[in-house]
Protein backbone atom coordinates (compact mmCIF):
# COMPACT_ATOMS: atom_id res chain seq x y z
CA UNK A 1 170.31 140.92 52.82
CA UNK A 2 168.08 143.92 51.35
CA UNK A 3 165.04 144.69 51.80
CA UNK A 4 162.43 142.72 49.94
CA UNK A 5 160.96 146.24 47.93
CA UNK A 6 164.96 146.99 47.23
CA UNK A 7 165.29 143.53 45.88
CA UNK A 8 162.58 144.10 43.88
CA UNK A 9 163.69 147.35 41.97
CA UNK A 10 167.38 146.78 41.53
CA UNK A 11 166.62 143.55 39.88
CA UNK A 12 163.78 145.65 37.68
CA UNK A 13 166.47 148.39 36.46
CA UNK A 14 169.49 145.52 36.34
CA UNK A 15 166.70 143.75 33.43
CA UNK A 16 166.05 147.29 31.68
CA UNK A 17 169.80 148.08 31.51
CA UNK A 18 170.53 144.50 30.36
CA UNK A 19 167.66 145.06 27.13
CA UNK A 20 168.66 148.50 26.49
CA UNK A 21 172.89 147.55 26.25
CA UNK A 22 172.11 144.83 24.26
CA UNK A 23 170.52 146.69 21.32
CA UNK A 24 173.67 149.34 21.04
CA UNK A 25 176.99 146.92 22.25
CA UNK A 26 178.73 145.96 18.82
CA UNK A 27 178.53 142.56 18.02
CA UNK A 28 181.74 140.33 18.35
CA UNK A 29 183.35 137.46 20.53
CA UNK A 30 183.32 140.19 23.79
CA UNK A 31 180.38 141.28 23.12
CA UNK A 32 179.21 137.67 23.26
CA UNK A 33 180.73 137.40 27.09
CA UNK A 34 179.34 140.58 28.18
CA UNK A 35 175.88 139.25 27.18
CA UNK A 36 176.54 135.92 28.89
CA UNK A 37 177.37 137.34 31.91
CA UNK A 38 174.50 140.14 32.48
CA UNK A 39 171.94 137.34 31.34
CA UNK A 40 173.49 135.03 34.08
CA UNK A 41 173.32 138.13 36.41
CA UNK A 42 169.66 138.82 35.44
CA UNK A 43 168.52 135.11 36.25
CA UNK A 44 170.23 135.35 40.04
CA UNK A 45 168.95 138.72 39.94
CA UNK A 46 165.40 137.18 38.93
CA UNK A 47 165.78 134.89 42.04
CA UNK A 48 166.20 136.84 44.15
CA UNK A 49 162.83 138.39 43.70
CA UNK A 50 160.97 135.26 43.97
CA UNK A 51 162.63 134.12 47.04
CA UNK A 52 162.24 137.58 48.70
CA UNK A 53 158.61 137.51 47.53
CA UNK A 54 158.58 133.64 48.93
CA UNK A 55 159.73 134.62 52.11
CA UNK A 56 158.11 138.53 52.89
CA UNK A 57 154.60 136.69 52.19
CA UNK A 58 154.92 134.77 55.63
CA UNK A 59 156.64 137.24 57.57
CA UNK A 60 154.00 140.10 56.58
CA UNK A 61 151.60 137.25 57.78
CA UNK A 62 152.93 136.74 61.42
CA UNK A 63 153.39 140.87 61.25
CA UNK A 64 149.56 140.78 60.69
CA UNK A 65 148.58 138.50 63.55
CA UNK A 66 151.41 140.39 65.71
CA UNK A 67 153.59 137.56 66.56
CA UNK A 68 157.38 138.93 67.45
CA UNK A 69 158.49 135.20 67.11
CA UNK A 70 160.58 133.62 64.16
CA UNK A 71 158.36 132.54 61.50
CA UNK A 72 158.36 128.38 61.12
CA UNK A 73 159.79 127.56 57.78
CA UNK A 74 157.55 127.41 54.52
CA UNK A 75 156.31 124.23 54.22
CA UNK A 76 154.15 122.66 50.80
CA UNK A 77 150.54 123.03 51.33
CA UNK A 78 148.91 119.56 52.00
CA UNK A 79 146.99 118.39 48.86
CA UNK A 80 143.35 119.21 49.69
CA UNK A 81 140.48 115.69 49.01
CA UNK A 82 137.94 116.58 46.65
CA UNK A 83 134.45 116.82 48.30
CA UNK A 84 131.78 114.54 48.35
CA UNK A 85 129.48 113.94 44.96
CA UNK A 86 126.43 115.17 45.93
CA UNK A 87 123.77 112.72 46.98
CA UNK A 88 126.10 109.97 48.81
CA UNK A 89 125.03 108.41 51.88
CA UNK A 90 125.46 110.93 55.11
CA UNK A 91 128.05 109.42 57.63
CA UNK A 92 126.57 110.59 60.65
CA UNK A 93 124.21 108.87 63.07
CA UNK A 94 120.82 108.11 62.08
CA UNK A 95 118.18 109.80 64.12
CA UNK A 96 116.79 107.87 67.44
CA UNK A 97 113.29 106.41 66.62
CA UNK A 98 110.39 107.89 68.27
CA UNK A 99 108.86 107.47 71.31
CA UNK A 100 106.42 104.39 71.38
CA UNK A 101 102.51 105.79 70.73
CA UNK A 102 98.95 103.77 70.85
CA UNK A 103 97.32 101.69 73.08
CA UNK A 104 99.51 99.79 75.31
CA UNK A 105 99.64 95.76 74.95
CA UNK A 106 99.50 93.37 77.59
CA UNK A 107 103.34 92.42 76.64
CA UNK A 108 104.56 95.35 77.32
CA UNK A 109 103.29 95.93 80.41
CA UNK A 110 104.69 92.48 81.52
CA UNK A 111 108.35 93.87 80.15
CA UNK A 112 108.14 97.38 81.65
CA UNK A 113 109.04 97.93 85.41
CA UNK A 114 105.89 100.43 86.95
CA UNK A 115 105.47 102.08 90.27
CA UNK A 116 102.22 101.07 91.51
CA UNK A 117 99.32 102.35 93.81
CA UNK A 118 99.19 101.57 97.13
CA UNK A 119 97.48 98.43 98.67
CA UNK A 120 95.52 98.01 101.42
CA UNK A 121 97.03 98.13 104.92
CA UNK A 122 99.41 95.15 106.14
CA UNK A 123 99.30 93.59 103.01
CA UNK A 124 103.30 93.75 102.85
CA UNK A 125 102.81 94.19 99.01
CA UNK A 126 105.53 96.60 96.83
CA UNK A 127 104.69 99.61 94.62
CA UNK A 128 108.20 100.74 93.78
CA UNK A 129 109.50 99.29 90.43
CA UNK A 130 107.51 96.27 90.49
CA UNK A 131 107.79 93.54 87.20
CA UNK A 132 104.78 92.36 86.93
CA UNK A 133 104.21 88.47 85.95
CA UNK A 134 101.42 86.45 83.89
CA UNK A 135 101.25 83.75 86.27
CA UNK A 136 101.89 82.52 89.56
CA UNK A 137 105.52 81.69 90.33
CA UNK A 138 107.31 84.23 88.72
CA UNK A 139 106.84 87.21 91.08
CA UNK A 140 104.68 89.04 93.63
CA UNK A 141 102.10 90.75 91.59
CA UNK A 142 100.13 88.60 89.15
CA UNK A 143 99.05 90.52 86.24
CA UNK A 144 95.19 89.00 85.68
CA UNK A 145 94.87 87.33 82.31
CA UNK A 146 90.88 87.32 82.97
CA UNK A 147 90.18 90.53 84.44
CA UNK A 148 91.72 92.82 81.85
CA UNK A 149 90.15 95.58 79.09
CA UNK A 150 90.40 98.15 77.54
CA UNK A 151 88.70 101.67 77.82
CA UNK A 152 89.07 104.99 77.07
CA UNK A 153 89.40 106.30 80.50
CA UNK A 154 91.06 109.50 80.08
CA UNK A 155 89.02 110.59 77.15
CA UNK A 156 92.29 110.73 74.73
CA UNK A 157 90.64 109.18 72.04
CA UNK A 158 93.53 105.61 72.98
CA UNK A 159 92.08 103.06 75.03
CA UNK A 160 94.04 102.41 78.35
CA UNK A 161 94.26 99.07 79.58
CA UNK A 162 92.20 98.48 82.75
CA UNK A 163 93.40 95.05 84.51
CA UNK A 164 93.33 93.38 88.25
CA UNK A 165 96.50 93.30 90.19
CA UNK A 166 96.73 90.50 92.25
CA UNK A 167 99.46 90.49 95.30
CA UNK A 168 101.29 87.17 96.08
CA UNK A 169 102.90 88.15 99.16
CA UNK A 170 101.94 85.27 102.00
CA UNK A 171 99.05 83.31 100.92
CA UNK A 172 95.14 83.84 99.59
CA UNK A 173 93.26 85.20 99.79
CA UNK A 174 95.51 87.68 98.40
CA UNK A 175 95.23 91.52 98.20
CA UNK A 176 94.02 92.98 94.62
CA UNK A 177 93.21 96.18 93.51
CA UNK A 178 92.09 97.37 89.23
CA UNK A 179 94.36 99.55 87.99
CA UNK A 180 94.46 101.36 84.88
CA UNK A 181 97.80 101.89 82.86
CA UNK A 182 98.74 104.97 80.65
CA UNK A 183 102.15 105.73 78.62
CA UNK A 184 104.61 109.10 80.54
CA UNK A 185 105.96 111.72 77.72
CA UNK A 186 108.40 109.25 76.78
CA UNK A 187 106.04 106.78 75.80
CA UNK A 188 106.59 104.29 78.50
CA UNK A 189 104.05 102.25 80.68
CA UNK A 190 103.00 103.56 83.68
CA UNK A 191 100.41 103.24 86.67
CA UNK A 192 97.55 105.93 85.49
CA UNK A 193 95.65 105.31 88.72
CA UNK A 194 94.29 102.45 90.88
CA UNK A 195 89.62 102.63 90.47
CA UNK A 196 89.30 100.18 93.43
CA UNK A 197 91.46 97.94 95.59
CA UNK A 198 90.30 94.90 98.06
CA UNK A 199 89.97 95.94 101.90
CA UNK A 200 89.70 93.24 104.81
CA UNK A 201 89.08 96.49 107.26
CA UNK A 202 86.09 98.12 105.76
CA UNK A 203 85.38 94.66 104.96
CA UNK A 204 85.22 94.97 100.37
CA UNK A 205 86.44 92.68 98.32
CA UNK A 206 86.53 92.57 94.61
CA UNK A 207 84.21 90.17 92.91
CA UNK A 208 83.85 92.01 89.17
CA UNK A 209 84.67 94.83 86.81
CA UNK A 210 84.07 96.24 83.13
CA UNK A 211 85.59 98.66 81.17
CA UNK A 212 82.92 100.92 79.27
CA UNK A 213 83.12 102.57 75.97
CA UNK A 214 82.66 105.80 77.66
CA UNK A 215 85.26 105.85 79.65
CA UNK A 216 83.82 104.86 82.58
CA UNK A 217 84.63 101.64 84.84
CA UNK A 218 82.35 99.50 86.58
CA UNK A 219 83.37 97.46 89.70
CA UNK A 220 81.56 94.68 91.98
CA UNK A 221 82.38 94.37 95.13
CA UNK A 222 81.37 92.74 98.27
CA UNK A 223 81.27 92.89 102.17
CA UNK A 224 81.86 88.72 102.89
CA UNK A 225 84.03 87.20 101.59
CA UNK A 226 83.56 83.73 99.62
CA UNK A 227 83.46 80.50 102.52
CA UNK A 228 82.78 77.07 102.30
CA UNK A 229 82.56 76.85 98.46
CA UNK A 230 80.21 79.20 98.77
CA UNK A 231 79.64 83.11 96.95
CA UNK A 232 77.67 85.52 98.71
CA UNK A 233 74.28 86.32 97.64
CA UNK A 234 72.85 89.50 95.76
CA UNK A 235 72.00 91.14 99.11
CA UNK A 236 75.87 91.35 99.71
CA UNK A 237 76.96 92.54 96.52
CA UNK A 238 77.19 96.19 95.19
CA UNK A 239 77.62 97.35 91.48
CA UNK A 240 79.90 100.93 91.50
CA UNK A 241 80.55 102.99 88.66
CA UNK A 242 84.14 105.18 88.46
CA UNK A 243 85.35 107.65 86.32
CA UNK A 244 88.89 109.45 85.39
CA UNK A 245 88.72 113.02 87.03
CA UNK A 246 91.09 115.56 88.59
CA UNK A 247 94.31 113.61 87.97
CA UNK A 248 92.49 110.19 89.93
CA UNK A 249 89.55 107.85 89.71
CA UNK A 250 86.21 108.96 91.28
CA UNK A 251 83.00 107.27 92.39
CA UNK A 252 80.34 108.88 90.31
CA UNK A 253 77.85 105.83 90.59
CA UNK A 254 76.41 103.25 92.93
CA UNK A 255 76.60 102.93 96.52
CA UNK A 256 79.49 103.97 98.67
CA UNK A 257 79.36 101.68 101.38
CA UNK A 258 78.05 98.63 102.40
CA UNK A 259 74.89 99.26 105.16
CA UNK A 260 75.79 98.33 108.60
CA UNK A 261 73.59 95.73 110.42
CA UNK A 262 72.34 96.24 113.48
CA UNK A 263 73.80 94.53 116.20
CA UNK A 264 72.54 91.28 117.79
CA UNK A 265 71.31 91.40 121.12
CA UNK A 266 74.05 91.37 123.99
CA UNK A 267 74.76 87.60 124.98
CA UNK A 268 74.67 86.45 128.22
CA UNK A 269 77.51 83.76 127.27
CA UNK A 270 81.04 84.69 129.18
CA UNK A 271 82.37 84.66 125.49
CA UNK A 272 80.61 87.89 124.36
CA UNK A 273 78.42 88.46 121.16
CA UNK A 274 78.50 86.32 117.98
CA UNK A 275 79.99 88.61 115.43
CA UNK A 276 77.63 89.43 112.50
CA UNK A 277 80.68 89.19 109.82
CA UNK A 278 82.68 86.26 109.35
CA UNK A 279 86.27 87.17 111.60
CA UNK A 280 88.20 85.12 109.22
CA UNK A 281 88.53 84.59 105.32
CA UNK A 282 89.77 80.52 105.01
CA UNK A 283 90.96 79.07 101.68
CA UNK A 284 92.85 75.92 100.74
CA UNK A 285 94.94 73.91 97.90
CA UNK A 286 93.83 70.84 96.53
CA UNK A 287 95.68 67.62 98.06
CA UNK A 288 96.84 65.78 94.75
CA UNK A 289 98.02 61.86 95.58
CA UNK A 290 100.79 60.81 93.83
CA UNK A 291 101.83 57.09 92.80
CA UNK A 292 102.49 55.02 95.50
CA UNK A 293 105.90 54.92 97.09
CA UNK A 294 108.16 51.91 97.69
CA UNK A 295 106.38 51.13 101.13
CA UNK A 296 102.86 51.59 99.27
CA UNK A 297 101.38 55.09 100.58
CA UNK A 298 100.25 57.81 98.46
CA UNK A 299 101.19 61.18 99.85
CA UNK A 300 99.80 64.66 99.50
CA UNK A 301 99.28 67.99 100.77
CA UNK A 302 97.22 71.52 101.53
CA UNK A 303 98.36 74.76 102.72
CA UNK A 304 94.85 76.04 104.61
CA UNK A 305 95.31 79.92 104.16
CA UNK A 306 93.53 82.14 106.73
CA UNK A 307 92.86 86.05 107.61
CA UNK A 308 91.75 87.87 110.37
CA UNK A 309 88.91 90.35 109.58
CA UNK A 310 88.59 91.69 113.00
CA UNK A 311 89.72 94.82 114.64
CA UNK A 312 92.20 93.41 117.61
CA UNK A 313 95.04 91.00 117.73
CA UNK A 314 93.91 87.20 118.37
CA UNK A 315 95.63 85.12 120.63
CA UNK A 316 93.69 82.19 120.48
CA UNK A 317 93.09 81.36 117.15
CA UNK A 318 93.15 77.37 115.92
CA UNK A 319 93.10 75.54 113.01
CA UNK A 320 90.88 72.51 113.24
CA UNK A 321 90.43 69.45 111.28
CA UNK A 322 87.51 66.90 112.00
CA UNK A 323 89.07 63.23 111.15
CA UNK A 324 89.80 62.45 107.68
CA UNK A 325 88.86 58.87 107.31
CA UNK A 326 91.19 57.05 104.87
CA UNK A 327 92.72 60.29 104.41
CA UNK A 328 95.29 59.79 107.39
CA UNK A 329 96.73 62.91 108.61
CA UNK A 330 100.24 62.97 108.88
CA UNK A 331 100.28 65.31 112.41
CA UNK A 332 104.48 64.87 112.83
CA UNK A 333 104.42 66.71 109.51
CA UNK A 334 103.65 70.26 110.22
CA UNK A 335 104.01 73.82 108.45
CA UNK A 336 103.32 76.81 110.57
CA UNK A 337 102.25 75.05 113.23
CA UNK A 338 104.34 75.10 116.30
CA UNK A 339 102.09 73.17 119.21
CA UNK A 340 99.09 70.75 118.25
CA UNK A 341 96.89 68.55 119.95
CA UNK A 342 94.97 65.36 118.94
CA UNK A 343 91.36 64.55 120.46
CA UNK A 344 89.13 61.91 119.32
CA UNK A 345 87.96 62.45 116.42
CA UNK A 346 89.57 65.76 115.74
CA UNK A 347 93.27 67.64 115.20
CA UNK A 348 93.82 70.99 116.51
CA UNK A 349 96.99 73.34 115.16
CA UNK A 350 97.58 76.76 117.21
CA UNK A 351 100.19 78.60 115.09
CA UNK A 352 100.51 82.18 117.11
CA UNK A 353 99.14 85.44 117.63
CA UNK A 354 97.43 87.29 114.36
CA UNK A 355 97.12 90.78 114.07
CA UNK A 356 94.51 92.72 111.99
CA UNK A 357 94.55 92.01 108.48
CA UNK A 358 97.45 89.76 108.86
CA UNK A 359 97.59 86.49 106.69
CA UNK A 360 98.80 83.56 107.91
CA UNK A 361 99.40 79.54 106.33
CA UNK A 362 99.37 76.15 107.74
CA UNK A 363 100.57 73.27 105.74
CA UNK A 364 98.51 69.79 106.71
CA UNK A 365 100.20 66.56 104.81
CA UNK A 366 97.88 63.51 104.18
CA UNK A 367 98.69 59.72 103.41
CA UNK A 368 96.41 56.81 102.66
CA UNK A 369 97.16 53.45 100.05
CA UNK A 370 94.34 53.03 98.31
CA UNK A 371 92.83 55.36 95.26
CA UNK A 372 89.35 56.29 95.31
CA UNK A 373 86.75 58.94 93.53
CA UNK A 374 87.95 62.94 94.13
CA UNK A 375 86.11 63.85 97.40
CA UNK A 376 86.47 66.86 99.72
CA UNK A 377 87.80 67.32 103.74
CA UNK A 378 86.46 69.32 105.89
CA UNK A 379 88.83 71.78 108.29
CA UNK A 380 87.55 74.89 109.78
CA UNK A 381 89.77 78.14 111.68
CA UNK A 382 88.54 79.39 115.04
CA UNK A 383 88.85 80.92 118.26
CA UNK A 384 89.14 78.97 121.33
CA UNK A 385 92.72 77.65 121.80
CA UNK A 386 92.30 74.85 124.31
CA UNK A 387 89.16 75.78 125.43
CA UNK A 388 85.39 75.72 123.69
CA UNK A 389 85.23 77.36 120.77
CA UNK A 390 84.14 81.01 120.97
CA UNK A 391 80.20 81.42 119.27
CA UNK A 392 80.28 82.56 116.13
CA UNK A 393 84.07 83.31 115.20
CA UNK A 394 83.77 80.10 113.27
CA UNK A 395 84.73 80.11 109.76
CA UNK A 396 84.45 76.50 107.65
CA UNK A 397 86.39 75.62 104.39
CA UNK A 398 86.26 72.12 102.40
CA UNK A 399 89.68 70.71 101.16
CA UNK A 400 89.41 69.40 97.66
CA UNK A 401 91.09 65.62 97.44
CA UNK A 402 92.05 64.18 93.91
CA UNK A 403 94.28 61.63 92.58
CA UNK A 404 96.75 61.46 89.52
């Protein structure tokens, strides 16, 4: 086959020979043939050049990109879809929305999961990824519905929520601490930093707090700890005033400490000196009677809740409870109790060694078959284990009694 450029001239002179013969060949029947055959010849001639052009414009193409393979056969180019009219709906994803801004609701906090600030020591309380609840029942750490404001704490110009934590690990009284909540970079809730948290060692516990509009938070606290229905006086109770500095909260107002008493003269008794603060916090559930049962008896119970405030492990502590009256006390039904004894006119329970700070429960069940007008029991938690009580390491709590 010739070369494309060769094609392309004989087929150029074979049309210019054709034009020029034409206009001097006399006209007649041979004539006629000879044109009919140099036409036909010019047409394959004509051919020729296309298909040479057809085919040298791919192989000059491979040449170009300096491929030594076989060119693939021409194929039709694929009909090409007409763009887009301008201003129809992008197909792409829509962009993500933005990160959440602006003070922080109570409901979210309740959905988001938050590292917390540490507690006080053996409370046996989690800070990693902790859910916090609105009530009781749902989870360990109670998210206060009461104790909970707003302030500008950071000085941001958005109010942080402020709010008491509350622990349910064990039983009351239960460790709390305020903490004040703050959104990370991508806009979800965290811990911002704890202002004050309840301590059975030091002994403080957390009676109050406000939020101010300048930022700053104000926390009462005391050194004893509520007993016997009763709330300690103003002589116990100290008003201190925090603020948001240095990446934590600071004291910048009220006392720092509680002033120690002086000790009471040494006793001559074989069980040492009566301890000025109380050695154990004691707190109870109500007993609610139900309807009678088939044989007649209303039943109900309390879980007596106790801690010990003292430095050293107890071995001898008891739970005691005077006798109840109509109230019979059901002593074969016991929680946390493993040895008892009854004496007239009074139950003892020793449930076990207590360390430091440790919390412990005892669960007392109660019968009687008549109703009657709500009243109160008495039951107290000591040292003394089979012996005398030891002076002063008495601590008394009252036992509300209704009926449904």
């Amino acid at each position: 086959m010739p070369e494309p450029r060769e094609t392309r001239l004989s087929g150029a002179f074979e049309a210019y020979r054709t034009l020029t013969l034409d206009a001097v060949v006399p006209a007649g029947p041979d004539a006629v043939r000879r044109t009919v055959r140099r036409r036909q010849r010019r047409r394959v001639a004509t051919v020729a050049v296309v298909v040479a052009v057809a085919v040298a414009a791919p192989v000059a193409a491979w040449a170009a990109l300096g491929r030594q393979s076989t060119p693939a056969p021409v194929t039709s180019p694929a009909p090409t879809t007409s763009p887009a009219p301008t201003g129809s709906p992008s197909a792409g994803p829509s962009a993500p929305p933005s990160a959440p801004t602006g003070r922080i609701e109570r409901a979210e906090l309740l959905a988001a999961t938050i590292d917390l600030p540490s507690w006080s020591a053996g409370a046996g309380c989690r800070t990693r990824g902790v859910r916090l609840v609105d009530r009781a029942g749902g989870g360990d750490v109670v998210l206060s519905n009461a104790a909970y404001a707003y302030g500008d704490v950071d000085g941001d110009g958005v109010p942080e929520p402020v709010a008491v934590l509350r622990c349910l690990r064990g039983a009351g009284p239960y460790p709390e601490q305020v903490v004040a909540f703050d959104r990370d970079a991508a806009g979800a809730p965290v811990a911002l930093g704890r202002v004050f948290r309840s301590d059975p060692r030091r002994p403080e516990w957390l009676v109050a707090f406000d939020a101010r509009p300048d930022g700053a938070v104000r926390v009462e606290v005391t050194d004893r700890a509520p007993t016997d229905d009763t709330e300690p006086d103003a002589s116990h109770r100290q008003t201190r005033t925090y603020r948001w500095t240095d990446g934590g909260f600071t004291q910048t107002g009220g006392p720092t400490a509680f002033p120690v008493e002086p000790s009471p003269p040494a006793s001559t008794s074989p069980s040492g000196p009566t301890p000025v603060s109380p050695l154990f916090t004691v707190t109870t559930t109500p007993v609610v009677y139900g309807p009678p049962d088939a044989d007649g008896w209303r039943r109900g119970t309390t879980t007596v809740t106790y801690t010990n405030l003292g430095p050293t492990r107890l071995t001898d502590v008891r739970v005691t409870l005077p006798d109840p009256g109509e109230d019979i006390h059901e002593h074969t039904l016991l929680d946390g109790c493993p040895t008892a004894a009854q004496r007239p006119g009074v139950f003892h329970c020793y449930p076990g060694p207590l360390d430091p700070g440790e919390q412990a429960t005892v669960g007392l069940h109660f019968m009687r078959r008549t109703t009657g007008a709500d009243h109160k029991l008495a039951v107290s938690v000591e040292r003394g284990g089979d012996a005398a009580a030891v002076p002063g390491t008495t601590t008394r709590a009252s036992i509300p009694v209704t009926f449904q």
